[in-house]
GROMACS .gro file of C-alpha atoms in nm:
model
  505
    1UNK     CA    1  -0.014   0.025   0.010
    2UNK     CA    2   0.291   0.225   0.099
    3UNK     CA    3   0.449   0.172  -0.247
    4UNK     CA    4   0.114   0.240  -0.421
    5UNK     CA    5   0.124   0.573  -0.217
    6UNK     CA    6   0.440   0.671  -0.310
    7UNK     CA    7   0.394   0.563  -0.663
    8UNK     CA    8   0.070   0.766  -0.672
    9UNK     CA    9   0.286   1.105  -0.519
   10UNK     CA   10   0.546   1.051  -0.760
   11UNK     CA   11   0.306   1.043  -1.078
   12UNK     CA   12   0.172   1.371  -0.924
   13UNK     CA   13   0.479   1.565  -0.895
   14UNK     CA   14   0.611   1.446  -1.235
   15UNK     CA   15   0.308   1.486  -1.433
   16UNK     CA   16   0.367   1.777  -1.673
   17UNK     CA   17   0.032   1.981  -1.611
   18UNK     CA   18  -0.016   2.149  -1.287
   19UNK     CA   19  -0.332   1.992  -1.065
   20UNK     CA   20  -0.664   2.156  -1.071
   21UNK     CA   21  -0.653   2.434  -0.835
   22UNK     CA   22  -0.858   2.370  -0.488
   23UNK     CA   23  -1.234   2.574  -0.504
   24UNK     CA   24  -1.160   2.884  -0.315
   25UNK     CA   25  -1.343   2.958  -0.021
   26UNK     CA   26  -1.610   3.255  -0.048
   27UNK     CA   27  -1.422   3.415   0.261
   28UNK     CA   28  -1.136   3.496   0.025
   29UNK     CA   29  -1.189   3.674  -0.284
   30UNK     CA   30  -0.913   3.629  -0.550
   31UNK     CA   31  -0.721   3.924  -0.496
   32UNK     CA   32  -0.363   4.089  -0.591
   33UNK     CA   33  -0.104   3.856  -0.543
   34UNK     CA   34   0.239   3.889  -0.399
   35UNK     CA   35   0.524   4.055  -0.558
   36UNK     CA   36   0.773   3.884  -0.757
   37UNK     CA   37   0.990   3.847  -0.436
   38UNK     CA   38   0.856   3.537  -0.342
   39UNK     CA   39   0.826   3.227  -0.522
   40UNK     CA   40   0.453   3.130  -0.614
   41UNK     CA   41   0.240   2.921  -0.435
   42UNK     CA   42   0.172   2.603  -0.627
   43UNK     CA   43  -0.143   2.513  -0.650
   44UNK     CA   44  -0.249   2.181  -0.495
   45UNK     CA   45  -0.490   1.884  -0.562
   46UNK     CA   46  -0.876   1.918  -0.486
   47UNK     CA   47  -0.966   1.702  -0.191
   48UNK     CA   48  -1.232   1.426  -0.260
   49UNK     CA   49  -1.545   1.473  -0.097
   50UNK     CA   50  -1.671   1.248   0.150
   51UNK     CA   51  -1.886   0.965  -0.011
   52UNK     CA   52  -1.789   1.098  -0.362
   53UNK     CA   53  -1.643   0.869  -0.660
   54UNK     CA   54  -1.489   0.514  -0.538
   55UNK     CA   55  -1.291   0.445  -0.247
   56UNK     CA   56  -0.959   0.405  -0.407
   57UNK     CA   57  -0.938   0.767  -0.576
   58UNK     CA   58  -1.076   0.912  -0.256
   59UNK     CA   59  -0.773   0.734  -0.061
   60UNK     CA   60  -0.509   0.847  -0.313
   61UNK     CA   61  -0.639   1.205  -0.289
   62UNK     CA   62  -0.586   1.203   0.109
   63UNK     CA   63  -0.238   1.041   0.095
   64UNK     CA   64  -0.150   1.315  -0.152
   65UNK     CA   65  -0.269   1.586   0.069
   66UNK     CA   66  -0.122   1.439   0.406
   67UNK     CA   67   0.221   1.385   0.211
   68UNK     CA   68   0.263   1.739   0.042
   69UNK     CA   69   0.528   1.943   0.161
   70UNK     CA   70   0.631   2.277   0.138
   71UNK     CA   71   0.631   2.446  -0.230
   72UNK     CA   72   0.960   2.648  -0.182
   73UNK     CA   73   1.150   2.312  -0.119
   74UNK     CA   74   1.102   2.239  -0.445
   75UNK     CA   75   1.133   1.886  -0.402
   76UNK     CA   76   1.179   1.611  -0.653
   77UNK     CA   77   1.003   1.287  -0.667
   78UNK     CA   78   1.329   1.107  -0.531
   79UNK     CA   79   1.344   1.412  -0.307
   80UNK     CA   80   0.975   1.330  -0.196
   81UNK     CA   81   1.052   0.995  -0.115
   82UNK     CA   82   1.385   1.099   0.096
   83UNK     CA   83   1.152   1.312   0.281
   84UNK     CA   84   0.897   1.037   0.380
   85UNK     CA   85   1.177   0.782   0.487
   86UNK     CA   86   1.118   0.703   0.851
   87UNK     CA   87   1.424   0.535   0.884
   88UNK     CA   88   1.725   0.759   0.716
   89UNK     CA   89   1.521   1.077   0.812
   90UNK     CA   90   1.723   1.300   0.597
   91UNK     CA   91   1.714   1.678   0.661
   92UNK     CA   92   1.529   1.877   0.365
   93UNK     CA   93   1.617   2.242   0.286
   94UNK     CA   94   1.553   2.476  -0.018
   95UNK     CA   95   1.797   2.418  -0.279
   96UNK     CA   96   2.087   2.675  -0.341
   97UNK     CA   97   2.014   2.679  -0.697
   98UNK     CA   98   1.641   2.813  -0.650
   99UNK     CA   99   1.541   3.133  -0.600
  100UNK     CA  100   1.613   3.223  -0.194
  101UNK     CA  101   1.357   3.310   0.055
  102UNK     CA  102   1.269   3.650   0.160
  103UNK     CA  103   1.539   3.822   0.384
  104UNK     CA  104   1.748   3.535   0.288
  105UNK     CA  105   1.549   3.309   0.550
  106UNK     CA  106   1.714   2.983   0.619
  107UNK     CA  107   1.477   2.684   0.643
  108UNK     CA  108   1.505   2.290   0.727
  109UNK     CA  109   1.289   2.003   0.830
  110UNK     CA  110   1.273   1.649   0.896
  111UNK     CA  111   1.050   1.367   0.937
  112UNK     CA  112   0.965   1.190   1.281
  113UNK     CA  113   1.086   0.853   1.361
  114UNK     CA  114   0.809   0.671   1.303
  115UNK     CA  115   0.542   0.880   1.538
  116UNK     CA  116   0.287   0.940   1.254
  117UNK     CA  117   0.285   0.804   0.908
  118UNK     CA  118   0.393   1.148   0.747
  119UNK     CA  119   0.544   1.457   0.839
  120UNK     CA  120   0.253   1.671   1.004
  121UNK     CA  121   0.466   1.990   1.027
  122UNK     CA  122   0.405   2.249   0.737
  123UNK     CA  123   0.567   2.579   0.668
  124UNK     CA  124   0.505   2.888   0.464
  125UNK     CA  125   0.705   3.204   0.358
  126UNK     CA  126   0.544   3.459   0.171
  127UNK     CA  127   0.540   3.822   0.053
  128UNK     CA  128   0.182   3.930   0.050
  129UNK     CA  129   0.057   4.274  -0.069
  130UNK     CA  130  -0.242   4.455   0.058
  131UNK     CA  131  -0.425   4.677  -0.155
  132UNK     CA  132  -0.700   4.876   0.062
  133UNK     CA  133  -1.040   4.828   0.053
  134UNK     CA  134  -1.224   5.042  -0.186
  135UNK     CA  135  -1.559   5.024   0.000
  136UNK     CA  136  -1.683   4.975   0.324
  137UNK     CA  137  -2.045   4.854   0.407
  138UNK     CA  138  -2.104   4.980   0.031
  139UNK     CA  139  -1.987   5.287   0.033
  140UNK     CA  140  -1.774   5.379  -0.228
  141UNK     CA  141  -1.470   5.539  -0.094
  142UNK     CA  142  -1.210   5.740  -0.268
  143UNK     CA  143  -0.926   5.583  -0.440
  144UNK     CA  144  -0.621   5.514  -0.210
  145UNK     CA  145  -0.399   5.834  -0.173
  146UNK     CA  146  -0.074   5.635  -0.121
  147UNK     CA  147   0.001   5.283  -0.245
  148UNK     CA  148  -0.098   4.916  -0.093
  149UNK     CA  149   0.097   4.767   0.183
  150UNK     CA  150   0.348   4.454   0.156
  151UNK     CA  151   0.414   4.257   0.464
  152UNK     CA  152   0.660   3.937   0.507
  153UNK     CA  153   0.505   3.648   0.639
  154UNK     CA  154   0.658   3.334   0.804
  155UNK     CA  155   0.459   3.036   0.941
  156UNK     CA  156   0.508   2.679   1.116
  157UNK     CA  157   0.240   2.472   1.155
  158UNK     CA  158   0.265   2.147   1.383
  159UNK     CA  159  -0.026   1.902   1.301
  160UNK     CA  160  -0.158   1.637   1.564
  161UNK     CA  161  -0.414   1.377   1.463
  162UNK     CA  162  -0.324   1.409   1.098
  163UNK     CA  163  -0.169   1.670   0.878
  164UNK     CA  164  -0.492   1.848   0.719
  165UNK     CA  165  -0.516   2.136   0.936
  166UNK     CA  166  -0.143   2.229   0.915
  167UNK     CA  167  -0.169   2.179   0.553
  168UNK     CA  168  -0.450   2.383   0.511
  169UNK     CA  169  -0.340   2.652   0.743
  170UNK     CA  170  -0.037   2.678   0.557
  171UNK     CA  171  -0.214   2.772   0.246
  172UNK     CA  172  -0.485   3.018   0.404
  173UNK     CA  173  -0.403   3.169   0.689
  174UNK     CA  174  -0.169   3.471   0.514
  175UNK     CA  175  -0.469   3.543   0.323
  176UNK     CA  176  -0.715   3.587   0.610
  177UNK     CA  177  -0.436   3.816   0.778
  178UNK     CA  178  -0.445   4.000   0.447
  179UNK     CA  179  -0.800   4.074   0.432
  180UNK     CA  180  -0.835   4.182   0.778
  181UNK     CA  181  -0.541   4.454   0.711
  182UNK     CA  182  -0.742   4.576   0.405
  183UNK     CA  183  -0.920   4.823   0.583
  184UNK     CA  184  -0.604   4.953   0.789
  185UNK     CA  185  -0.401   5.028   0.439
  186UNK     CA  186  -0.453   5.445   0.470
  187UNK     CA  187  -0.490   5.383   0.844
  188UNK     CA  188  -0.149   5.266   0.903
  189UNK     CA  189   0.001   5.486   0.657
  190UNK     CA  190  -0.156   5.819   0.859
  191UNK     CA  191   0.063   5.889   1.144
  192UNK     CA  192  -0.266   6.048   1.302
  193UNK     CA  193  -0.450   5.805   1.567
  194UNK     CA  194  -0.694   5.578   1.416
  195UNK     CA  195  -1.043   5.669   1.387
  196UNK     CA  196  -1.314   5.567   1.615
  197UNK     CA  197  -1.551   5.446   1.326
  198UNK     CA  198  -1.533   5.365   0.953
  199UNK     CA  199  -1.745   5.493   0.717
  200UNK     CA  200  -2.089   5.305   0.716
  201UNK     CA  201  -2.417   5.363   0.516
  202UNK     CA  202  -2.566   5.661   0.594
  203UNK     CA  203  -2.927   5.654   0.752
  204UNK     CA  204  -3.242   5.704   0.564
  205UNK     CA  205  -3.476   5.981   0.623
  206UNK     CA  206  -3.697   5.867   0.879
  207UNK     CA  207  -3.522   5.614   1.047
  208UNK     CA  208  -3.478   5.603   1.409
  209UNK     CA  209  -3.225   5.803   1.594
  210UNK     CA  210  -3.023   5.589   1.831
  211UNK     CA  211  -2.900   5.869   2.040
  212UNK     CA  212  -3.142   5.779   2.299
  213UNK     CA  213  -2.981   5.449   2.339
  214UNK     CA  214  -2.662   5.664   2.519
  215UNK     CA  215  -2.623   5.631   2.837
  216UNK     CA  216  -2.481   5.894   3.090
  217UNK     CA  217  -2.148   6.045   2.933
  218UNK     CA  218  -1.987   6.118   3.261
  219UNK     CA  219  -1.744   5.778   3.208
  220UNK     CA  220  -1.684   5.860   2.827
  221UNK     CA  221  -1.510   6.169   2.932
  222UNK     CA  222  -1.236   6.103   2.728
  223UNK     CA  223  -1.137   5.826   2.462
  224UNK     CA  224  -0.930   5.525   2.474
  225UNK     CA  225  -0.582   5.561   2.285
  226UNK     CA  226  -0.580   5.295   2.026
  227UNK     CA  227  -0.219   5.251   1.867
  228UNK     CA  228  -0.174   5.168   1.479
  229UNK     CA  229   0.055   4.861   1.642
  230UNK     CA  230  -0.274   4.748   1.840
  231UNK     CA  231  -0.480   4.741   1.480
  232UNK     CA  232  -0.225   4.511   1.341
  233UNK     CA  233  -0.233   4.266   1.651
  234UNK     CA  234  -0.616   4.287   1.650
  235UNK     CA  235  -0.575   4.180   1.264
  236UNK     CA  236  -0.382   3.894   1.327
  237UNK     CA  237  -0.593   3.770   1.610
  238UNK     CA  238  -0.934   3.808   1.411
  239UNK     CA  239  -0.721   3.620   1.083
  240UNK     CA  240  -0.642   3.323   1.342
  241UNK     CA  241  -1.046   3.296   1.462
  242UNK     CA  242  -1.158   3.316   1.104
  243UNK     CA  243  -0.909   3.059   0.954
  244UNK     CA  244  -1.059   2.835   1.272
  245UNK     CA  245  -1.389   2.868   1.168
  246UNK     CA  246  -1.315   2.796   0.807
  247UNK     CA  247  -1.201   2.466   0.899
  248UNK     CA  248  -1.492   2.404   1.100
  249UNK     CA  249  -1.710   2.479   0.824
  250UNK     CA  250  -1.485   2.246   0.581
  251UNK     CA  251  -1.377   2.004   0.802
  252UNK     CA  252  -1.590   1.733   0.636
  253UNK     CA  253  -1.595   1.816   0.230
  254UNK     CA  254  -1.237   1.898   0.244
  255UNK     CA  255  -1.105   1.632   0.445
  256UNK     CA  256  -0.957   1.854   0.733
  257UNK     CA  257  -0.860   1.608   1.004
  258UNK     CA  258  -0.704   1.697   1.322
  259UNK     CA  259  -0.561   2.031   1.424
  260UNK     CA  260  -0.222   2.204   1.457
  261UNK     CA  261  -0.035   2.449   1.660
  262UNK     CA  262   0.011   2.806   1.461
  263UNK     CA  263   0.345   3.011   1.543
  264UNK     CA  264   0.327   3.306   1.264
  265UNK     CA  265   0.548   3.604   1.205
  266UNK     CA  266   0.436   3.896   1.018
  267UNK     CA  267   0.689   4.196   0.949
  268UNK     CA  268   0.499   4.511   0.861
  269UNK     CA  269   0.611   4.868   0.857
  270UNK     CA  270   0.946   4.817   1.076
  271UNK     CA  271   0.766   4.589   1.344
  272UNK     CA  272   0.777   4.216   1.389
  273UNK     CA  273   0.464   4.066   1.509
  274UNK     CA  274   0.501   3.690   1.639
  275UNK     CA  275   0.173   3.511   1.692
  276UNK     CA  276   0.179   3.213   1.861
  277UNK     CA  277  -0.080   2.944   1.951
  278UNK     CA  278   0.059   2.616   2.042
  279UNK     CA  279   0.346   2.479   2.183
  280UNK     CA  280   0.607   2.586   1.914
  281UNK     CA  281   0.839   2.845   2.021
  282UNK     CA  282   1.029   3.176   1.897
  283UNK     CA  283   1.345   3.326   2.012
  284UNK     CA  284   1.547   3.652   1.898
  285UNK     CA  285   1.921   3.579   1.957
  286UNK     CA  286   2.082   3.922   1.959
  287UNK     CA  287   2.443   3.998   2.014
  288UNK     CA  288   2.437   3.670   2.207
  289UNK     CA  289   2.147   3.798   2.417
  290UNK     CA  290   1.792   3.541   2.436
  291UNK     CA  291   1.486   3.748   2.382
  292UNK     CA  292   1.186   3.509   2.428
  293UNK     CA  293   0.909   3.606   2.165
  294UNK     CA  294   0.663   3.336   2.266
  295UNK     CA  295   0.533   3.131   2.521
  296UNK     CA  296   0.358   2.787   2.508
  297UNK     CA  297   0.022   2.708   2.553
  298UNK     CA  298  -0.014   2.354   2.750
  299UNK     CA  299  -0.243   2.232   3.018
  300UNK     CA  300   0.024   2.349   3.286
  301UNK     CA  301   0.061   2.705   3.141
  302UNK     CA  302  -0.317   2.760   3.111
  303UNK     CA  303  -0.464   2.542   3.391
  304UNK     CA  304  -0.648   2.829   3.544
  305UNK     CA  305  -0.837   2.931   3.198
  306UNK     CA  306  -0.946   2.571   3.169
  307UNK     CA  307  -1.079   2.551   3.511
  308UNK     CA  308  -1.267   2.882   3.524
  309UNK     CA  309  -1.433   2.782   3.235
  310UNK     CA  310  -1.522   2.441   3.383
  311UNK     CA  311  -1.653   2.656   3.645
  312UNK     CA  312  -1.867   2.861   3.404
  313UNK     CA  313  -1.984   2.580   3.215
  314UNK     CA  314  -1.991   2.261   3.425
  315UNK     CA  315  -2.193   2.088   3.180
  316UNK     CA  316  -1.873   2.042   2.937
  317UNK     CA  317  -1.717   1.847   3.203
  318UNK     CA  318  -2.014   1.602   3.212
  319UNK     CA  319  -2.023   1.342   3.478
  320UNK     CA  320  -1.663   1.246   3.403
  321UNK     CA  321  -1.440   1.519   3.517
  322UNK     CA  322  -1.387   1.724   3.779
  323UNK     CA  323  -1.228   2.082   3.752
  324UNK     CA  324  -1.037   2.069   4.051
  325UNK     CA  325  -0.665   1.990   4.043
  326UNK     CA  326  -0.507   1.717   4.279
  327UNK     CA  327  -0.152   1.631   4.329
  328UNK     CA  328  -0.230   1.298   4.233
  329UNK     CA  329  -0.592   1.099   4.156
  330UNK     CA  330  -0.788   1.086   4.472
  331UNK     CA  331  -0.911   0.712   4.596
  332UNK     CA  332  -1.215   0.596   4.712
  333UNK     CA  333  -1.068   0.470   5.026
  334UNK     CA  334  -1.007   0.831   5.115
  335UNK     CA  335  -1.350   0.986   5.109
  336UNK     CA  336  -1.396   1.190   5.388
  337UNK     CA  337  -1.048   1.280   5.435
  338UNK     CA  338  -0.852   1.610   5.367
  339UNK     CA  339  -0.674   1.639   5.056
  340UNK     CA  340  -0.436   1.902   4.882
  341UNK     CA  341  -0.626   2.081   4.580
  342UNK     CA  342  -0.649   2.414   4.401
  343UNK     CA  343  -0.907   2.546   4.155
  344UNK     CA  344  -0.937   2.822   3.908
  345UNK     CA  345  -0.862   3.082   4.141
  346UNK     CA  346  -0.549   2.954   4.301
  347UNK     CA  347  -0.192   2.907   4.232
  348UNK     CA  348  -0.078   2.795   4.540
  349UNK     CA  349  -0.255   2.467   4.734
  350UNK     CA  350  -0.487   2.431   5.013
  351UNK     CA  351  -0.660   2.136   5.178
  352UNK     CA  352  -1.047   2.037   5.134
  353UNK     CA  353  -1.249   1.751   5.248
  354UNK     CA  354  -1.276   1.500   4.961
  355UNK     CA  355  -1.643   1.463   4.826
  356UNK     CA  356  -1.799   1.245   4.618
  357UNK     CA  357  -1.741   1.470   4.306
  358UNK     CA  358  -1.365   1.451   4.371
  359UNK     CA  359  -1.318   1.098   4.266
  360UNK     CA  360  -1.387   1.203   3.868
  361UNK     CA  361  -1.076   1.235   3.671
  362UNK     CA  362  -0.920   1.579   3.652
  363UNK     CA  363  -0.960   1.812   3.359
  364UNK     CA  364  -0.593   1.906   3.394
  365UNK     CA  365  -0.339   1.592   3.464
  366UNK     CA  366  -0.014   1.539   3.434
  367UNK     CA  367   0.297   1.729   3.398
  368UNK     CA  368   0.530   1.829   3.168
  369UNK     CA  369   0.526   1.682   2.815
  370UNK     CA  370   0.265   1.412   2.958
  371UNK     CA  371   0.007   1.718   3.067
  372UNK     CA  372  -0.327   1.648   2.915
  373UNK     CA  373  -0.660   1.814   2.899
  374UNK     CA  374  -0.946   1.595   2.950
  375UNK     CA  375  -0.676   1.288   2.933
  376UNK     CA  376  -0.633   1.362   2.538
  377UNK     CA  377  -0.444   1.677   2.387
  378UNK     CA  378  -0.144   1.815   2.529
  379UNK     CA  379  -0.176   2.187   2.376
  380UNK     CA  380  -0.464   2.423   2.455
  381UNK     CA  381  -0.418   2.653   2.165
  382UNK     CA  382  -0.436   2.589   1.826
  383UNK     CA  383  -0.628   2.556   1.474
  384UNK     CA  384  -0.892   2.289   1.434
  385UNK     CA  385  -0.956   1.956   1.622
  386UNK     CA  386  -1.329   2.041   1.587
  387UNK     CA  387  -1.430   1.673   1.582
  388UNK     CA  388  -1.185   1.574   1.885
  389UNK     CA  389  -1.368   1.440   2.166
  390UNK     CA  390  -1.270   1.221   2.464
  391UNK     CA  391  -1.156   0.863   2.421
  392UNK     CA  392  -1.470   0.670   2.444
  393UNK     CA  393  -1.729   0.931   2.525
  394UNK     CA  394  -1.921   1.216   2.341
  395UNK     CA  395  -1.769   1.493   2.524
  396UNK     CA  396  -1.597   1.743   2.274
  397UNK     CA  397  -1.267   1.877   2.378
  398UNK     CA  398  -1.286   2.180   2.131
  399UNK     CA  399  -1.449   2.451   2.390
  400UNK     CA  400  -1.155   2.411   2.619
  401UNK     CA  401  -0.925   2.467   2.322
  402UNK     CA  402  -0.866   2.867   2.222
  403UNK     CA  403  -0.745   2.953   1.858
  404UNK     CA  404  -0.671   3.296   1.969
  405UNK     CA  405  -0.281   3.358   1.944
  406UNK     CA  406  -0.039   3.558   2.204
  407UNK     CA  407   0.094   3.834   1.981
  408UNK     CA  408   0.416   3.971   2.085
  409UNK     CA  409   0.594   4.299   1.906
  410UNK     CA  410   0.966   4.374   1.833
  411UNK     CA  411   1.053   4.705   1.679
  412UNK     CA  412   1.333   4.643   1.455
  413UNK     CA  413   1.391   5.013   1.429
  414UNK     CA  414   1.501   5.067   1.788
  415UNK     CA  415   1.821   4.840   1.746
  416UNK     CA  416   2.127   4.839   1.544
  417UNK     CA  417   2.148   4.484   1.404
  418UNK     CA  418   2.412   4.312   1.269
  419UNK     CA  419   2.407   3.974   1.029
  420UNK     CA  420   2.440   3.738   1.330
  421UNK     CA  421   2.118   3.870   1.492
  422UNK     CA  422   1.840   3.611   1.409
  423UNK     CA  423   1.506   3.534   1.475
  424UNK     CA  424   1.467   3.155   1.567
  425UNK     CA  425   1.136   2.977   1.482
  426UNK     CA  426   1.088   2.610   1.574
  427UNK     CA  427   0.823   2.371   1.622
  428UNK     CA  428   0.844   2.164   1.953
  429UNK     CA  429   1.002   1.871   1.826
  430UNK     CA  430   1.344   2.150   1.828
  431UNK     CA  431   1.255   2.261   2.220
  432UNK     CA  432   1.160   1.914   2.330
  433UNK     CA  433   1.557   1.845   2.335
  434UNK     CA  434   1.712   2.161   2.292
  435UNK     CA  435   1.733   2.469   2.521
  436UNK     CA  436   1.732   2.815   2.428
  437UNK     CA  437   2.114   2.866   2.586
  438UNK     CA  438   2.197   2.572   2.328
  439UNK     CA  439   2.034   2.729   2.031
  440UNK     CA  440   2.220   3.092   2.108
  441UNK     CA  441   2.540   2.904   2.139
  442UNK     CA  442   2.461   2.736   1.761
  443UNK     CA  443   2.393   3.045   1.642
  444UNK     CA  444   2.720   3.173   1.748
  445UNK     CA  445   2.913   2.868   1.626
  446UNK     CA  446   2.777   2.828   1.308
  447UNK     CA  447   2.747   3.206   1.160
  448UNK     CA  448   3.083   3.267   1.277
  449UNK     CA  449   3.233   3.040   1.051
  450UNK     CA  450   3.078   3.213   0.754
  451UNK     CA  451   3.120   3.539   0.597
  452UNK     CA  452   2.851   3.800   0.684
  453UNK     CA  453   2.705   3.859   0.333
  454UNK     CA  454   2.721   3.460   0.257
  455UNK     CA  455   2.347   3.410   0.210
  456UNK     CA  456   2.380   3.018   0.273
  457UNK     CA  457   2.487   3.084   0.654
  458UNK     CA  458   2.112   3.118   0.751
  459UNK     CA  459   2.036   2.756   0.599
  460UNK     CA  460   2.312   2.614   0.748
  461UNK     CA  461   2.229   2.724   1.057
  462UNK     CA  462   1.851   2.555   1.081
  463UNK     CA  463   2.040   2.245   0.892
  464UNK     CA  464   2.275   2.228   1.231
  465UNK     CA  465   1.993   2.303   1.483
  466UNK     CA  466   1.766   2.014   1.332
  467UNK     CA  467   2.066   1.785   1.286
  468UNK     CA  468   2.142   1.861   1.675
  469UNK     CA  469   1.787   1.790   1.805
  470UNK     CA  470   1.716   1.480   1.575
  471UNK     CA  471   2.072   1.308   1.697
  472UNK     CA  472   2.224   1.035   1.491
  473UNK     CA  473   2.103   0.664   1.470
  474UNK     CA  474   2.244   0.450   1.768
  475UNK     CA  475   2.129   0.182   1.973
  476UNK     CA  476   1.798   0.115   1.767
  477UNK     CA  477   1.727   0.488   1.818
  478UNK     CA  478   1.818   0.844   1.753
  479UNK     CA  479   2.089   0.959   2.023
  480UNK     CA  480   2.267   1.305   2.077
  481UNK     CA  481   2.600   1.324   2.176
  482UNK     CA  482   2.549   1.288   2.518
  483UNK     CA  483   2.352   0.964   2.453
  484UNK     CA  484   2.006   1.095   2.545
  485UNK     CA  485   1.750   1.024   2.301
  486UNK     CA  486   1.722   1.266   2.022
  487UNK     CA  487   1.375   1.412   1.925
  488UNK     CA  488   1.151   1.159   1.777
  489UNK     CA  489   0.912   1.419   1.668
  490UNK     CA  490   0.890   1.629   1.315
  491UNK     CA  491   1.123   1.899   1.331
  492UNK     CA  492   1.087   2.219   1.136
  493UNK     CA  493   1.313   2.514   1.199
  494UNK     CA  494   1.296   2.908   1.027
  495UNK     CA  495   1.626   3.157   1.101
  496UNK     CA  496   1.520   3.495   1.005
  497UNK     CA  497   1.795   3.733   0.959
  498UNK     CA  498   1.719   4.051   1.165
  499UNK     CA  499   2.010   4.290   1.015
  500UNK     CA  500   2.281   4.266   0.731
  501UNK     CA  501   2.271   4.157   0.356
  502UNK     CA  502   1.906   4.058   0.217
  503UNK     CA  503   1.685   4.181   0.536
  504UNK     CA  504   1.444   4.449   0.566
  505UNK     CA  505   1.681   4.711   0.473
   0.00000   0.00000   0.00000
């Protein structure tokens, strides 16, 4: 079966004509594409709809979709086979002969050691042009006085329970961001404060005057300050939500299985916006200093948010779970005794009398990489997972999972950057076995071996980080130099230079 799948993939890649494009989402009209600085996005085969056609073609389409790799890797049929080999785990990077990624970005990835059938990570690197919206709520607006905006975009998507959600997000999330920025093109280029309201349809004669709905004005004596930066943050947050909603609508017809963590970087007007929903990580290494640009969202880090939701909506817990956390599972023989616990309001611990409801399974259990929500999933933010349910139960887990990212902003104009200053993005396959300090040491070691104007230095750094986390095959596994287990997960790494040739300057 695997050979047939690989043959189908090879035939798809080597065929002369491009596959037919996937139907466009109604939410994303066909607008101006990116400038030629970015490689064009190759069209992908449309997914087979459930129940349509024979079973064999549907399985072939599903196999092709789950086996797709980032377009910018430009993998040949042989390269695709090597990228899918769990035994060899060859590191993949864009070819030296191809068009460089924006900012001379470096990239490398490797498949897992057998954790899943295919590499469920996906990546995207684009230059996106945003043209100002010509009308709002049906009212024509004057043509834009200036030009549109251009933003640079990088995205890492770590899939789980299938690669469909990660693949879909890698194709569409930057388009949702573009749609959200269309209303802001003129506003962001105007140094004056953003307007409180955008133009809308004028009221018709005789329509009701809503002024009577206004309450006392004493609390509205001044307008809250809204910055241009916060508008971009809001656009990114809304784009994540719209992407998640689209996955919910299309999860059946387009076979969007599973979910994904999303780590996205947007460079716009001198600032870098890092949006993270999941357990991937981004750090800046600047002159040897480590600057965290994200935090991981896990059952441990978001315990209080999860418990608060369980307190407000106990029906989400059914009769199977308790929102309270205990140091260990409470035993029936301990009923009536006092045990340590904590709830949504507590960071410390206290004692309570054990009641019958405390024998239920805790909403958050385990610690570290083994921490789980409802004994099922180890991340609490991301995209997708709309069909995820508790094992042997009908309880949905999606209400506890948030699609909203945390967005951190870094102002590039406030610092003088050298060619060795970089932003490192990595999925959890890297960070499970590598510390921030070890990454910073690798940055210094690898980049110092290359000339500052050598564009290949950033790809070499990405490869070194992936190889260092993967390890070498030894003793029936992958081992690091200290003989500890290497990462058996998919590993994907972007290296974005913040200064020097090929950067934003």
